[in-house]
Coordinates of C-alpha atoms in Angstrom, one line a residue:
M19 CA 47.5 23.5 -2.4
S20 CA 47.0 23.8 1.4
L21 CA 46.9 20.6 3.6
L22 CA 43.2 21.3 4.4
K23 CA 42.3 21.6 0.7
T24 CA 44.3 18.5 -0.1
A25 CA 42.4 16.6 2.6
F26 CA 39.1 17.8 1.3
V27 CA 39.8 16.8 -2.3
W28 CA 40.9 13.3 -1.1
C29 CA 37.7 12.9 1.0
L30 CA 35.6 14.0 -2.0
W31 CA 37.3 11.5 -4.3
L32 CA 37.1 8.8 -1.7
G33 CA 33.3 9.4 -1.4
I34 CA 32.9 9.3 -5.2
L35 CA 35.0 6.0 -5.4
L36 CA 33.0 4.4 -2.6
E37 CA 29.8 5.3 -4.4
L38 CA 31.1 4.0 -7.7
S39 CA 32.3 0.8 -6.1
Y40 CA 28.8 0.0 -4.8
G41 CA 27.3 1.0 -8.1
A42 CA 25.0 3.4 -6.3
T43 CA 23.4 6.4 -8.0
I44 CA 21.6 9.5 -6.8
R45 CA 18.5 9.8 -8.9
H46 CA 17.0 13.3 -9.0
Y47 CA 13.3 14.0 -9.6
N48 CA 11.2 17.1 -9.5
F49 CA 7.6 16.5 -8.7
D50 CA 4.9 19.2 -9.0
V51 CA 1.7 18.0 -7.4
E52 CA -1.4 19.7 -8.9
Y53 CA -5.0 19.2 -9.9
M54 CA -5.7 18.7 -13.6
I55 CA -8.5 17.7 -15.9
K56 CA -8.2 14.2 -17.4
T57 CA -10.4 11.5 -18.8
P58 CA -9.3 8.4 -17.0
D59 CA -12.5 6.4 -17.6
C60 CA -13.5 8.2 -20.8
L61 CA -15.3 11.0 -18.9
E62 CA -13.7 14.3 -17.8
H63 CA -12.8 14.6 -14.2
V64 CA -10.6 16.7 -11.9
V65 CA -7.8 14.4 -10.7
M66 CA -4.6 14.9 -8.7
G67 CA -1.4 14.2 -10.6
I68 CA 2.3 15.0 -10.9
N69 CA 4.0 17.0 -13.6
G70 CA 0.9 16.9 -15.7
Q71 CA 0.7 13.1 -15.5
F72 CA -1.9 10.8 -14.0
P73 CA -0.9 8.5 -12.5
G74 CA 2.4 10.1 -11.5
P75 CA 5.7 9.2 -13.2
T76 CA 7.1 5.8 -12.7
I77 CA 10.3 5.8 -10.6
T78 CA 12.8 3.2 -11.5
A79 CA 16.0 2.6 -9.4
E80 CA 18.5 0.0 -8.4
V81 CA 19.2 -1.4 -5.0
G82 CA 21.5 1.0 -3.1
D83 CA 20.5 4.1 -5.1
T84 CA 19.5 7.3 -3.4
L85 CA 16.3 9.0 -4.5
A86 CA 16.3 12.7 -4.2
I87 CA 12.8 14.0 -4.9
A88 CA 12.0 17.7 -4.8
L89 CA 8.2 17.8 -4.2
T90 CA 6.5 21.1 -4.9
N91 CA 2.9 21.6 -3.8
K92 CA 1.1 23.4 -6.6
L93 CA -2.3 22.9 -4.9
S94 CA -3.8 26.3 -4.1
T95 CA -5.7 25.5 -0.9
E96 CA -4.4 22.3 0.7
G97 CA -1.2 20.7 2.0
T98 CA 0.2 17.4 0.7
V99 CA 2.8 14.7 1.4
I100 CA 3.8 11.5 -0.5
H101 CA 4.4 8.1 1.2
W102 CA 6.9 5.8 -0.5
H103 CA 4.9 2.6 0.1
G104 CA 7.1 -0.4 1.1
I105 CA 10.4 1.5 1.4
R106 CA 11.5 1.1 5.0
Q107 CA 13.3 4.5 5.3
I108 CA 16.2 3.1 7.3
D109 CA 18.0 6.1 8.8
T110 CA 15.5 8.5 7.1
P111 CA 12.3 8.2 9.1
W112 CA 11.5 11.9 8.3
A113 CA 11.1 10.9 4.6
D114 CA 8.3 8.4 5.2
G115 CA 5.8 10.9 3.9
T116 CA 3.1 10.7 6.6
A117 CA 1.6 14.1 7.6
A118 CA 1.5 14.7 11.4
I119 CA 3.5 11.5 11.9
S120 CA 6.9 11.8 10.2
Q121 CA 6.6 15.4 8.9
C122 CA 4.5 18.5 8.6
A123 CA 2.2 18.8 5.6
I124 CA 3.9 20.6 2.7
N125 CA 2.0 23.9 2.3
P126 CA 0.9 25.4 -1.0
G127 CA 3.8 26.8 -2.9
E128 CA 6.4 25.1 -0.7
T129 CA 9.0 22.5 -1.9
F130 CA 10.0 19.6 0.3
H131 CA 13.1 17.5 -0.4
Y132 CA 12.7 13.8 0.1
R133 CA 16.0 12.0 0.1
F134 CA 16.3 8.3 1.0
K135 CA 18.0 5.0 -0.1
V136 CA 16.2 2.1 -1.6
D137 CA 17.8 -1.0 -0.1
K138 CA 15.7 -3.9 -1.3
P139 CA 14.6 -5.0 -4.8
G140 CA 10.9 -5.3 -5.5
T141 CA 7.6 -3.9 -6.7
Y142 CA 6.5 -0.8 -4.8
F143 CA 4.5 2.4 -5.3
Y144 CA 4.0 5.8 -3.9
H145 CA 0.8 7.7 -2.9
G146 CA -0.6 10.7 -1.1
H147 CA -0.8 10.3 2.7
Y148 CA -2.7 13.5 3.6
G149 CA -6.5 13.6 3.9
M150 CA -7.9 11.4 1.1
Q151 CA -5.5 12.5 -1.7
R152 CA -4.8 8.9 -2.7
A153 CA -8.5 8.7 -3.6
A154 CA -8.0 11.9 -5.7
G155 CA -5.4 10.1 -7.8
L156 CA -2.1 11.0 -6.1
Y157 CA -0.1 7.8 -6.8
G158 CA 2.5 6.2 -9.1
S159 CA 4.8 3.2 -9.4
L160 CA 8.2 2.7 -7.8
I161 CA 10.3 -0.2 -9.1
V162 CA 13.6 -1.2 -7.5
N163 CA 15.7 -3.5 -9.6
L164 CA 18.8 -5.6 -8.6
P165 CA 22.1 -4.1 -9.6
G166 CA 23.1 -4.8 -13.2
N167 CA 25.6 -7.5 -12.1
Q168 CA 23.0 -9.5 -10.2
T169 CA 20.2 -11.7 -11.4
E170 CA 16.7 -12.5 -10.0
P171 CA 16.1 -16.0 -8.8
F172 CA 13.7 -16.6 -11.7
H173 CA 14.0 -16.1 -15.4
Y174 CA 11.9 -13.8 -17.6
D175 CA 12.3 -12.2 -21.1
G176 CA 10.4 -9.0 -20.5
E177 CA 8.2 -7.3 -18.0
F178 CA 5.0 -5.2 -17.6
N179 CA 4.0 -3.0 -14.7
L180 CA 0.3 -2.8 -13.7
L181 CA -0.8 -0.2 -11.2
L182 CA -4.4 -0.9 -10.2
S183 CA -6.8 1.6 -8.7
D184 CA -10.5 2.4 -8.2
F185 CA -12.1 5.6 -9.3
W186 CA -15.1 7.7 -8.1
H187 CA -16.9 10.5 -10.0
K188 CA -17.5 12.1 -6.6
S189 CA -14.5 14.2 -5.6
S190 CA -12.3 13.1 -2.6
H191 CA -13.3 16.3 -0.8
E192 CA -17.0 15.4 -1.1
Q193 CA -16.2 11.9 0.1
E194 CA -14.4 13.3 3.1
V195 CA -17.3 15.6 4.0
G196 CA -19.7 12.7 3.7
L197 CA -17.7 10.4 5.9
S198 CA -17.3 13.2 8.5
S199 CA -21.0 14.0 8.6
A200 CA -23.7 13.0 11.0
P201 CA -25.2 10.7 9.9
M202 CA -22.3 9.4 7.8
R203 CA -22.7 9.4 4.1
W204 CA -20.8 6.4 2.8
I205 CA -18.7 6.8 -0.4
G206 CA -20.4 3.9 -2.1
E207 CA -18.7 1.6 -4.6
P208 CA -16.3 3.0 -7.3
Q209 CA -17.7 3.9 -10.7
S210 CA -14.6 2.4 -12.5
L211 CA -11.6 0.3 -12.0
L212 CA -8.4 1.6 -13.6
I213 CA -5.3 -0.2 -15.0
N214 CA -2.4 2.3 -15.1
G215 CA -4.9 5.1 -14.8
R216 CA -7.1 3.9 -17.6
G217 CA -10.6 2.4 -17.5
Q218 CA -14.0 2.6 -19.1
F219 CA -17.1 3.8 -17.3
N220 CA -20.5 2.3 -18.1
C221 CA -19.3 0.3 -21.0
S222 CA -17.5 -3.0 -21.7
L223 CA -14.7 -3.7 -24.1
A224 CA -16.2 -7.2 -24.5
A225 CA -19.8 -6.0 -25.0
K226 CA -20.0 -7.7 -28.4
F227 CA -19.0 -11.1 -27.0
V228 CA -20.6 -11.2 -23.5
N229 CA -24.2 -11.2 -22.4
T230 CA -24.1 -7.8 -20.8
T231 CA -26.4 -4.8 -20.6
L232 CA -23.4 -2.5 -20.9
P233 CA -22.8 -0.9 -24.4
Q234 CA -19.6 -1.4 -26.2
C235 CA -16.8 1.1 -25.4
N236 CA -16.0 3.7 -28.1
F237 CA -13.4 5.7 -26.1
K238 CA -15.0 9.1 -26.4
G239 CA -12.2 10.3 -24.1
G240 CA -9.6 9.4 -26.7
E241 CA -6.2 7.8 -25.9
E242 CA -6.3 8.7 -22.2
C243 CA -8.8 6.0 -21.4
A244 CA -7.9 3.5 -24.1
P245 CA -6.5 0.4 -22.4
Q246 CA -2.8 -0.2 -22.5
I247 CA -2.4 -3.5 -24.4
L248 CA 0.2 -6.0 -23.3
H249 CA 2.2 -7.0 -26.4
V250 CA 4.0 -10.3 -26.1
E251 CA 6.0 -12.8 -28.2
P252 CA 5.0 -16.5 -28.3
K253 CA 7.0 -18.9 -26.2
K254 CA 8.4 -16.3 -23.8
T255 CA 8.1 -15.7 -20.1
Y256 CA 7.1 -12.3 -18.8
R257 CA 7.2 -10.8 -15.4
I258 CA 4.0 -8.8 -14.5
R259 CA 4.4 -6.5 -11.6
I260 CA 1.1 -5.8 -9.9
A261 CA 0.4 -3.1 -7.3
S262 CA -2.9 -2.1 -5.8
T263 CA -3.4 1.5 -4.6
T264 CA -7.2 1.2 -4.4
S265 CA -9.1 3.3 -1.9
L266 CA -11.6 0.6 -1.2
A267 CA -11.8 -2.3 -3.5
S268 CA -10.2 -5.7 -3.1
L269 CA -9.4 -7.1 -6.6
N270 CA -8.9 -10.2 -8.6
L271 CA -6.7 -10.4 -11.7
A272 CA -6.9 -13.2 -14.3
I273 CA -5.7 -13.7 -17.9
S274 CA -7.7 -16.0 -20.1
N275 CA -6.1 -19.5 -20.6
H276 CA -2.9 -18.5 -18.9
K277 CA -1.5 -19.7 -15.5
L278 CA 0.3 -17.2 -13.3
I279 CA 3.3 -18.1 -11.1
V280 CA 3.5 -16.0 -8.0
V281 CA 7.2 -15.2 -7.2
E282 CA 7.2 -11.9 -5.2
A283 CA 5.0 -10.3 -2.6
D284 CA 5.5 -6.8 -1.1
G285 CA 9.1 -6.7 -2.2
N286 CA 10.0 -10.2 -0.9
Y287 CA 10.6 -13.4 -2.8
V288 CA 8.1 -16.2 -2.1
H289 CA 8.0 -19.9 -2.8
P290 CA 6.7 -20.0 -6.4
F291 CA 3.2 -21.3 -6.9
A292 CA 0.8 -21.5 -9.8
V293 CA -2.7 -20.0 -9.9
D294 CA -5.4 -19.3 -12.4
D295 CA -6.0 -15.8 -10.9
I296 CA -4.7 -13.7 -8.1
D297 CA -6.4 -11.8 -5.3
I298 CA -4.8 -8.5 -4.4
Y299 CA -5.8 -6.2 -1.6
S300 CA -5.2 -2.5 -1.2
G301 CA -1.5 -1.8 -0.4
E302 CA -0.3 -5.2 -1.6
T303 CA 2.2 -5.8 -4.5
Y304 CA 3.0 -9.0 -6.4
S305 CA 5.1 -10.2 -9.2
V306 CA 3.8 -13.1 -11.3
L307 CA 5.4 -14.9 -14.2
L308 CA 3.3 -15.6 -17.3
T309 CA 4.4 -17.9 -20.1
T310 CA 3.0 -17.2 -23.5
D311 CA 2.3 -20.9 -24.4
Q312 CA -1.2 -20.5 -25.9
D313 CA -2.4 -20.3 -29.5
P314 CA -0.4 -17.5 -31.0
N315 CA -3.1 -16.8 -33.5
K316 CA -5.4 -15.5 -30.8
N317 CA -5.5 -12.6 -28.3
Y318 CA -6.6 -13.0 -24.7
W319 CA -8.4 -11.0 -22.0
L320 CA -6.8 -9.6 -18.9
S321 CA -9.5 -8.8 -16.4
I322 CA -9.7 -7.1 -13.0
G323 CA -12.8 -7.5 -10.9
V324 CA -14.0 -6.7 -7.4
R325 CA -13.7 -9.2 -4.5
G326 CA -14.6 -9.0 -0.8
R327 CA -17.5 -6.5 -1.3
K328 CA -20.7 -6.9 -3.2
P329 CA -19.6 -5.4 -6.5
N330 CA -21.3 -2.6 -8.3
T331 CA -18.4 -1.8 -10.6
S332 CA -17.7 -3.3 -14.0
Q333 CA -14.6 -5.3 -14.7
A334 CA -11.6 -3.5 -16.0
L335 CA -10.3 -5.2 -19.2
T336 CA -7.3 -5.1 -21.5
I337 CA -5.8 -7.4 -24.0
L338 CA -2.8 -9.7 -24.0
N339 CA -1.8 -9.4 -27.6
Y340 CA 0.4 -12.1 -29.2
K341 CA 2.4 -10.1 -31.7
T342 CA 1.9 -12.7 -34.4
I343 CA -1.6 -11.2 -35.0
S344 CA -3.0 -7.7 -34.8
A345 CA -3.9 -6.1 -31.5
S346 CA -7.2 -5.1 -32.9
V347 CA -8.4 -8.7 -33.1
F348 CA -10.7 -9.3 -30.2
P349 CA -10.4 -12.5 -28.2
S350 CA -12.7 -15.2 -29.4
S351 CA -13.8 -16.1 -25.8
P352 CA -15.4 -14.0 -23.1
P353 CA -13.2 -12.5 -20.3
P354 CA -12.5 -14.6 -17.2
V355 CA -15.4 -14.4 -14.7
T356 CA -14.3 -12.8 -11.4
P357 CA -14.8 -15.3 -8.5
L358 CA -17.9 -14.7 -6.3
W359 CA -17.2 -11.6 -4.2
N360 CA -18.0 -13.4 -0.9
D361 CA -16.2 -16.7 -1.5
F362 CA -13.8 -16.0 1.4
E363 CA -12.7 -19.6 1.6
R364 CA -11.2 -19.2 -1.8
S365 CA -9.5 -16.0 -0.8
K366 CA -8.1 -17.6 2.3
A367 CA -6.8 -20.6 0.3
F368 CA -4.9 -18.2 -2.0
T369 CA -3.5 -16.1 0.9
R370 CA -2.2 -19.2 2.7
Q371 CA -0.3 -20.3 -0.3
V372 CA 2.0 -17.3 0.1
I373 CA 5.0 -18.7 2.1
S374 CA 8.6 -17.5 2.1
K375 CA 11.2 -18.6 -0.4
M376 CA 13.8 -20.9 1.1
G377 CA 16.6 -18.9 2.6
T378 CA 14.4 -16.0 3.6
P379 CA 15.2 -14.8 7.2
Q380 CA 12.7 -16.4 9.6
P381 CA 11.1 -14.8 12.6
P382 CA 12.6 -15.0 16.1
K383 CA 11.1 -17.9 18.0
I384 CA 9.6 -15.8 20.7
S385 CA 8.5 -12.3 21.2
N386 CA 8.8 -10.0 24.2
Q387 CA 5.9 -7.6 23.4
K388 CA 2.3 -8.6 22.6
I389 CA -0.5 -6.4 21.4
L390 CA -4.1 -7.5 20.5
L391 CA -5.9 -5.0 18.3
L392 CA -9.7 -5.3 18.0
N393 CA -11.2 -3.7 14.9
T394 CA -14.7 -2.3 15.5
Q395 CA -17.1 0.1 14.0
N396 CA -18.3 2.5 16.6
K397 CA -20.1 5.9 17.3
I398 CA -19.2 9.2 18.8
G399 CA -22.6 10.8 19.2
D400 CA -24.1 10.7 15.7
Y401 CA -20.7 10.3 14.0
T402 CA -19.6 6.8 12.7
K403 CA -16.0 5.9 13.5
W404 CA -13.7 3.0 13.2
S405 CA -11.8 2.1 16.4
I406 CA -8.9 0.0 17.6
N407 CA -9.4 -1.3 21.1
N408 CA -12.2 1.4 21.4
V409 CA -9.9 4.3 20.4
S410 CA -10.4 6.1 17.1
L411 CA -7.2 7.7 15.8
V412 CA -7.1 11.5 15.4
L413 CA -3.7 12.8 14.4
P414 CA -2.1 15.7 16.4
V415 CA -1.0 19.1 15.1
T416 CA 2.6 18.5 15.8
P417 CA 4.3 15.5 14.1
Y418 CA 5.0 12.7 16.5
L419 CA 8.6 12.4 15.2
G420 CA 9.4 16.0 16.4
S421 CA 7.4 15.6 19.7
L422 CA 9.3 12.5 20.7
K423 CA 12.7 13.6 19.5
F424 CA 12.5 16.9 21.3
K425 CA 10.6 15.4 24.3
L426 CA 7.8 17.9 24.0
K427 CA 4.8 17.8 26.4
N428 CA 1.2 18.4 25.6
T429 CA 1.4 17.7 21.9
F430 CA -0.3 14.3 22.0
D431 CA -1.8 12.0 24.6
R432 CA 1.0 10.5 26.7
K433 CA -1.2 7.8 28.1
P434 CA -0.4 4.6 26.2
P435 CA -3.3 3.2 24.2
P436 CA -4.8 -0.1 25.3
R437 CA -2.8 -3.2 24.4
T438 CA -5.7 -5.5 24.5
Y439 CA -9.5 -5.6 24.7
P440 CA -12.0 -7.3 27.1
M441 CA -11.6 -11.0 26.6
D442 CA -15.4 -11.5 26.9
Y443 CA -16.1 -9.4 23.8
D444 CA -18.3 -11.3 21.4
I445 CA -17.0 -10.7 17.9
F446 CA -20.1 -12.2 16.3
K447 CA -22.5 -9.7 17.8
N448 CA -23.1 -6.0 17.4
P449 CA -21.1 -4.0 19.9
V450 CA -22.9 -3.9 23.3
N451 CA -21.5 -0.5 23.9
P452 CA -21.1 1.2 20.5
N453 CA -19.6 4.4 21.9
T454 CA -15.9 5.1 21.3
T455 CA -13.4 7.8 22.1
T456 CA -10.8 9.6 20.0
G457 CA -7.1 9.4 20.9
N458 CA -3.6 9.9 19.5
G459 CA -1.5 8.0 22.0
V460 CA 1.6 5.9 20.8
Y461 CA 2.7 2.4 21.3
I462 CA 6.4 2.8 22.3
F463 CA 8.8 -0.1 22.0
Q464 CA 12.4 -0.4 23.1
L465 CA 14.9 -0.7 20.2
N466 CA 15.1 -4.3 19.0
D467 CA 12.0 -5.5 20.8
I468 CA 10.3 -8.5 19.1
V469 CA 6.7 -7.5 18.8
D470 CA 3.6 -9.7 18.1
V471 CA 0.5 -8.0 16.8
V472 CA -2.8 -9.9 16.5
L473 CA -5.4 -8.1 14.5
Q474 CA -8.9 -9.3 15.4
N475 CA -12.0 -8.7 13.2
A476 CA -15.5 -8.4 14.5
N477 CA -19.1 -7.8 13.6
Q478 CA -20.1 -4.4 12.3
L479 CA -22.1 -1.7 14.1
N480 CA -25.6 -2.7 12.8
G481 CA -26.9 -5.9 11.3
N482 CA -24.7 -8.9 10.5
G483 CA -21.4 -8.6 8.6
S484 CA -17.7 -8.3 9.0
E485 CA -15.4 -6.6 6.4
I486 CA -12.0 -7.4 4.9
H487 CA -9.3 -5.0 6.2
P488 CA -5.8 -4.9 4.7
W489 CA -3.3 -3.5 7.2
H490 CA -0.1 -1.8 6.2
L491 CA 3.0 -1.2 8.5
H492 CA 5.3 1.7 7.7
G493 CA 9.1 1.4 8.3
H494 CA 9.2 -2.4 8.5
D495 CA 8.5 -5.7 6.9
F496 CA 6.7 -8.2 9.3
W497 CA 6.4 -11.9 9.3
V498 CA 2.8 -13.2 8.9
L499 CA 2.6 -16.0 11.5
G500 CA -0.9 -17.1 10.7
Y501 CA -4.5 -16.5 10.0
G502 CA -7.5 -17.9 11.9
D503 CA -11.3 -18.0 11.9
G504 CA -13.2 -16.7 14.9
K505 CA -11.8 -15.3 18.0
F506 CA -8.0 -15.5 18.7
I507 CA -7.3 -17.5 21.9
P508 CA -4.0 -16.5 23.6
G509 CA -1.9 -19.4 24.6
V510 CA -3.8 -21.7 22.2
D511 CA -3.6 -20.2 18.8
E512 CA 0.1 -19.3 19.2
K513 CA 0.8 -23.0 18.9
K514 CA -0.4 -22.8 15.3
F515 CA 2.0 -20.1 14.3
N516 CA 4.2 -20.7 11.2
L517 CA 7.8 -20.1 12.4
T518 CA 9.5 -21.9 9.6
R519 CA 8.2 -20.5 6.3
A520 CA 6.5 -17.3 7.5
P521 CA 6.3 -14.8 4.6
L522 CA 7.7 -11.3 5.0
R523 CA 5.2 -8.7 4.0
N524 CA 4.3 -5.0 4.7
T525 CA 0.6 -5.5 4.2
A526 CA -1.6 -8.3 5.5
V527 CA -5.3 -8.9 5.3
I528 CA -7.8 -9.8 8.1
F529 CA -10.7 -11.8 6.9
P530 CA -14.3 -11.4 8.2
Y531 CA -14.7 -12.7 11.7
G532 CA -11.1 -13.8 11.8
W533 CA -7.6 -12.9 13.1
T534 CA -4.2 -12.4 11.6
A535 CA -1.0 -12.6 13.6
L536 CA 2.2 -10.7 12.7
R537 CA 5.7 -10.4 14.2
F538 CA 8.3 -7.7 13.6
K539 CA 11.5 -6.5 15.0
A540 CA 11.4 -2.9 16.3
D541 CA 14.9 -2.2 14.8
N542 CA 14.2 1.0 12.8
P543 CA 14.3 4.1 14.9
G544 CA 11.4 6.3 14.0
V545 CA 7.6 6.8 14.4
W546 CA 5.6 4.6 12.1
A547 CA 1.9 4.4 11.1
F548 CA 0.1 1.0 11.2
H549 CA -3.3 1.3 9.7
C550 CA -6.0 -0.2 7.5
H551 CA -5.1 0.7 3.9
I552 CA -8.8 1.3 2.9
E553 CA -8.8 5.1 2.6
P554 CA -12.2 5.9 4.2
H555 CA -11.5 3.5 7.1
L556 CA -8.2 5.3 7.9
H557 CA -10.0 8.6 7.6
M558 CA -12.6 7.4 10.1
G559 CA -9.9 6.4 12.7
M560 CA -8.7 2.9 11.8
G561 CA -5.0 3.1 12.7
V562 CA -2.4 3.2 15.4
I563 CA 1.1 4.6 15.9
F564 CA 4.3 2.7 16.7
A565 CA 7.5 4.4 17.9
E566 CA 10.9 2.9 18.6
G567 CA 14.4 4.2 19.3
V568 CA 13.5 7.8 18.5
Q569 CA 16.5 9.2 20.5
K570 CA 18.8 7.2 18.1
I571 CA 17.6 9.3 15.1
G572 CA 20.2 11.8 13.8
R573 CA 19.5 15.3 12.8
V574 CA 16.0 15.7 11.2
P575 CA 15.9 18.2 8.3
A576 CA 14.4 21.4 9.5
Q577 CA 11.8 21.6 6.8
A578 CA 10.1 18.4 8.1
L579 CA 9.2 20.1 11.4
T580 CA 8.1 23.6 10.6
C581 CA 4.6 23.3 12.1
G582 CA 3.1 23.0 15.5
A583 CA 5.2 23.0 18.7
T584 CA 8.4 21.9 16.8
A585 CA 8.6 25.1 14.8
R586 CA 10.4 26.9 17.5
F587 CA 13.0 24.2 17.8
V588 CA 13.6 24.4 14.0
N589 CA 13.8 28.2 14.2
H590 CA 16.4 28.0 17.0
G591 CA 18.6 25.5 15.0
H592 CA 18.0 22.4 17.1

């Protein structure tokens, strides 16, 4: 054997040994994205799914594993991408799955190869990030476990995974057209709430036992819409993983007669605390512990209801079944009543209980970059938009990642977007000047900058009201430094920041007429979206773009940048 061949074999074996020593595995998936006919809420609808499944297949991996996902677009007339929500994409920013930001949309018939490492245990999910394909049903669960030789900092005997979503009978395409019309046609409230893709429209599982005008469910759609029952043994502890991929709805989850102990939020351990029910906003994930310490001769309701908006959608229900009796025995008491939708003080009280577990890295004491982002509803002519500091985001043709890496000109607005808003703006009144502009500029940070972002909520365009907005940051976890009512006052409200037990999250909520302060370290080279996770709000411009250390990014796979002005660089082998 030649010296060169010998060296190659030794390198190959060394690579294999290193991978084995860390217990890492490459997990291969083939995902075919397509439309299909399903009965998620007992009525037939066209939904978007993967490999014939809705929701898509659950991905399960261990920390350190590499996921290699070959995504084939089997949609006949539109592009697609998938975002791996909560995965930071360290060293693989091109795999973040954001069309026009980290990659080109995958054209019909094409296959795109996502390859990235999962570096942190936790409860995550994935979803479409092109147009409003998440609203069409393009989503699934992604669970990252600790390696087999490590244990969680809490004990449990078994686990369940609940992926929560809202569902419309109007197609996502019709929703998009309505939102982009003048005057705007709002999507309205969802027709159903789904648990793991299953729900019941216009009926109630508990109709026999509750004073309701809804008829009892008879599951005309068969098994596809029948609720997935949680089967448990008495005197055990179960981990329930909860993720919300809703397009619009804020939710509340409760299980009759059972306390829930919150132990994880967005893939980070938190100081455990007990609650009767849990609020969960779009983009958030939690793990809660449930101990089956109730009467084992009864079954109990698990209910999901709408919070934060005046609900026009029935609760989603399923049953916690103690295996000591039949799952067909209905609970003897009615389901938990969802808290009043606009009891925001209750919502704030829950959110403020989420603090970091002892030992969690804490935020740097000071920041060197500060951005104040004002969320407002605005107009461009007769078109309704959402704006940040009076700029409504419109994504460019060429992905930002390629534009910045190859230093291209004229692909997006090089004028930096505003870092603040007029300090005399009255957040409690309708906008004095309701007109906004579109833009696609980028907030550019130096690598390792410490960045403070304050999200400020305000009054809506007409009438009185201020909505809840859950904001999600790609590529990072951030520390939530605090929440406040009213208008943020620089130099005053900073003194209230939590710098000792700030929780690490990737999604944070802004309450009506309030502010939320975040801090993160810009230590992940790439271009990252930061946006409201309510699907129609993002579609109407409610987002910004952050970039950091782009010149530190290694070679970007050619297939990520085969559109717009970057195509010629790919074709010339750059």
